[in-house]
C-alpha atoms as a PDB file:
ATOM      1  CA  VAL A   1     -10.822 -24.324 183.423  1.00  0.00           C
ATOM      2  CA  VAL A   2      -7.284 -24.627 181.916  1.00  0.00           C
ATOM      3  CA  ALA A   3      -8.936 -25.429 178.612  1.00  0.00           C
ATOM      4  CA  ILE A   4     -11.685 -22.771 179.040  1.00  0.00           C
ATOM      5  CA  LEU A   5      -9.496 -19.901 179.515  1.00  0.00           C
ATOM      6  CA  PRO A   6      -7.761 -19.990 176.121  1.00  0.00           C
ATOM      7  CA  ALA A   7     -11.094 -20.529 174.486  1.00  0.00           C
ATOM      8  CA  VAL A   8     -12.188 -17.046 175.650  1.00  0.00           C
ATOM      9  CA  ILE A   9      -9.949 -15.699 172.599  1.00  0.00           C
ATOM     10  CA  LEU A  10     -12.722 -16.822 170.253  1.00  0.00           C
ATOM     11  CA  CYS A  11     -15.435 -14.666 172.031  1.00  0.00           C
ATOM     12  CA  ASP A  12     -16.484 -11.153 170.931  1.00  0.00           C
ATOM     13  CA  GLY A  13     -17.526  -9.975 174.338  1.00  0.00           C
ATOM     14  CA  VAL A  14     -16.740 -10.084 177.985  1.00  0.00           C
ATOM     15  CA  CYS A  15     -16.698 -13.602 179.616  1.00  0.00           C
ATOM     16  CA  ARG A  16     -17.252 -14.464 183.244  1.00  0.00           C
ATOM     17  CA  ILE A  17     -15.712 -17.504 184.337  1.00  0.00           C
ATOM     18  CA  GLU A  18     -16.641 -18.696 187.946  1.00  0.00           C
ATOM     19  CA  ASN A  19     -15.109 -21.563 190.177  1.00  0.00           C
ATOM     20  CA  ILE A  20     -11.686 -20.940 189.111  1.00  0.00           C
ATOM     21  CA  PRO A  21      -9.081 -22.894 191.371  1.00  0.00           C
ATOM     22  CA  ASN A  22      -6.085 -21.067 192.721  1.00  0.00           C
ATOM     23  CA  ILE A  23      -3.321 -23.087 190.723  1.00  0.00           C
ATOM     24  CA  SER A  24      -0.255 -22.060 188.767  1.00  0.00           C
ATOM     25  CA  ASP A  25      -1.729 -23.073 185.404  1.00  0.00           C
ATOM     26  CA  VAL A  26      -4.677 -20.676 185.855  1.00  0.00           C
ATOM     27  CA  SER A  27      -2.260 -17.787 186.683  1.00  0.00           C
ATOM     28  CA  SER A  28      -0.226 -18.580 183.831  1.00  0.00           C
ATOM     29  CA  ALA A  29      -2.942 -18.944 181.574  1.00  0.00           C
ATOM     30  CA  LEU A  30      -4.404 -15.154 182.692  1.00  0.00           C
ATOM     31  CA  ASP A  31      -0.908 -13.867 182.287  1.00  0.00           C
ATOM     32  CA  ILE A  32      -0.643 -15.155 178.800  1.00  0.00           C
ATOM     33  CA  LEU A  33      -4.047 -13.674 177.990  1.00  0.00           C
ATOM     34  CA  ALA A  34      -3.082 -10.359 179.525  1.00  0.00           C
ATOM     35  CA  SER A  35       0.093 -10.388 177.483  1.00  0.00           C
ATOM     36  CA  LEU A  36      -1.998 -11.028 174.383  1.00  0.00           C
ATOM     37  CA  GLY A  37      -4.140  -7.802 175.024  1.00  0.00           C
ATOM     38  CA  ALA A  38      -7.094  -9.159 177.114  1.00  0.00           C
ATOM     39  CA  ARG A  39      -8.382  -7.170 180.007  1.00  0.00           C
ATOM     40  CA  ILE A  40      -8.839  -9.209 183.025  1.00  0.00           C
ATOM     41  CA  GLN A  41     -10.713  -8.203 185.993  1.00  0.00           C
ATOM     42  CA  SER A  42     -10.978 -10.302 189.201  1.00  0.00           C
ATOM     43  CA  VAL A  43     -14.477 -10.338 190.783  1.00  0.00           C
ATOM     44  CA  ASN A  44     -13.435 -12.330 193.756  1.00  0.00           C
ATOM     45  CA  LYS A  45     -11.165 -15.114 194.672  1.00  0.00           C
ATOM     46  CA  SER A  46     -12.696 -17.609 192.223  1.00  0.00           C
ATOM     47  CA  THR A  47     -14.398 -15.463 189.407  1.00  0.00           C
ATOM     48  CA  VAL A  48     -12.669 -13.444 186.671  1.00  0.00           C
ATOM     49  CA  GLU A  49     -14.153 -11.463 183.799  1.00  0.00           C
ATOM     50  CA  ILE A  50     -12.028 -11.470 180.609  1.00  0.00           C
ATOM     51  CA  ASP A  51     -12.519  -8.938 177.752  1.00  0.00           C
ATOM     52  CA  PRO A  52     -10.814 -10.548 174.710  1.00  0.00           C
ATOM     53  CA  ARG A  53     -11.525  -7.725 172.318  1.00  0.00           C
ATOM     54  CA  GLY A  54      -8.083  -6.102 172.658  1.00  0.00           C
ATOM     55  CA  ILE A  55      -6.160  -9.355 171.788  1.00  0.00           C
ATOM     56  CA  GLN A  56      -3.650  -8.937 169.099  1.00  0.00           C
ATOM     57  CA  PRO A  57      -2.115 -12.160 167.437  1.00  0.00           C
ATOM     58  CA  ARG A  58       1.513 -12.653 168.550  1.00  0.00           C
ATOM     59  CA  VAL A  59       3.718 -15.675 169.412  1.00  0.00           C
ATOM     60  CA  ILE A  60       3.726 -16.716 173.156  1.00  0.00           C
ATOM     61  CA  THR A  61       7.248 -16.803 174.392  1.00  0.00           C
ATOM     62  CA  HIS A  62       8.835 -19.977 175.604  1.00  0.00           C
ATOM     63  CA  ASP A  63       9.216 -18.519 178.952  1.00  0.00           C
ATOM     64  CA  GLN A  64       5.450 -18.089 179.054  1.00  0.00           C
ATOM     65  CA  ALA A  65       4.551 -21.493 177.809  1.00  0.00           C
ATOM     66  CA  ARG A  66       6.967 -23.319 180.016  1.00  0.00           C
ATOM     67  CA  LEU A  67       5.135 -22.080 183.125  1.00  0.00           C
ATOM     68  CA  MET A  68       1.922 -23.726 181.918  1.00  0.00           C
ATOM     69  CA  ARG A  69       1.419 -27.479 181.600  1.00  0.00           C
ATOM     70  CA  ALA A  70      -1.469 -27.074 179.054  1.00  0.00           C
ATOM     71  CA  SER A  71       0.040 -24.245 176.923  1.00  0.00           C
ATOM     72  CA  TYR A  72      -0.676 -26.105 173.850  1.00  0.00           C
ATOM     73  CA  TYR A  73      -4.304 -24.708 174.152  1.00  0.00           C
ATOM     74  CA  PHE A  74      -3.026 -21.222 173.100  1.00  0.00           C
END
C-alpha cells in the first residue's frame, strides 16, 4: 500500500483503497497527500477514499519525507 498511495496522484477521480494496515508509513503518506491538496476520507479503520483532484505541485519538506521510509515514491 505504501507504493499504491502515491500512485493516487495520477488518478483523475476518487480512489478507494482497502485493507490498509495501521503503520506509520501509511499515516505519513496520507499526511503528505493531504498537504499536497488531496482530500482524504476514512471509510473505516482499514479503508480510505482519496480525491486527488485538488493536488497542487509542490516540494515535500524534509521533515515530511524523513518520517516515511518509502518517500521516494512521491
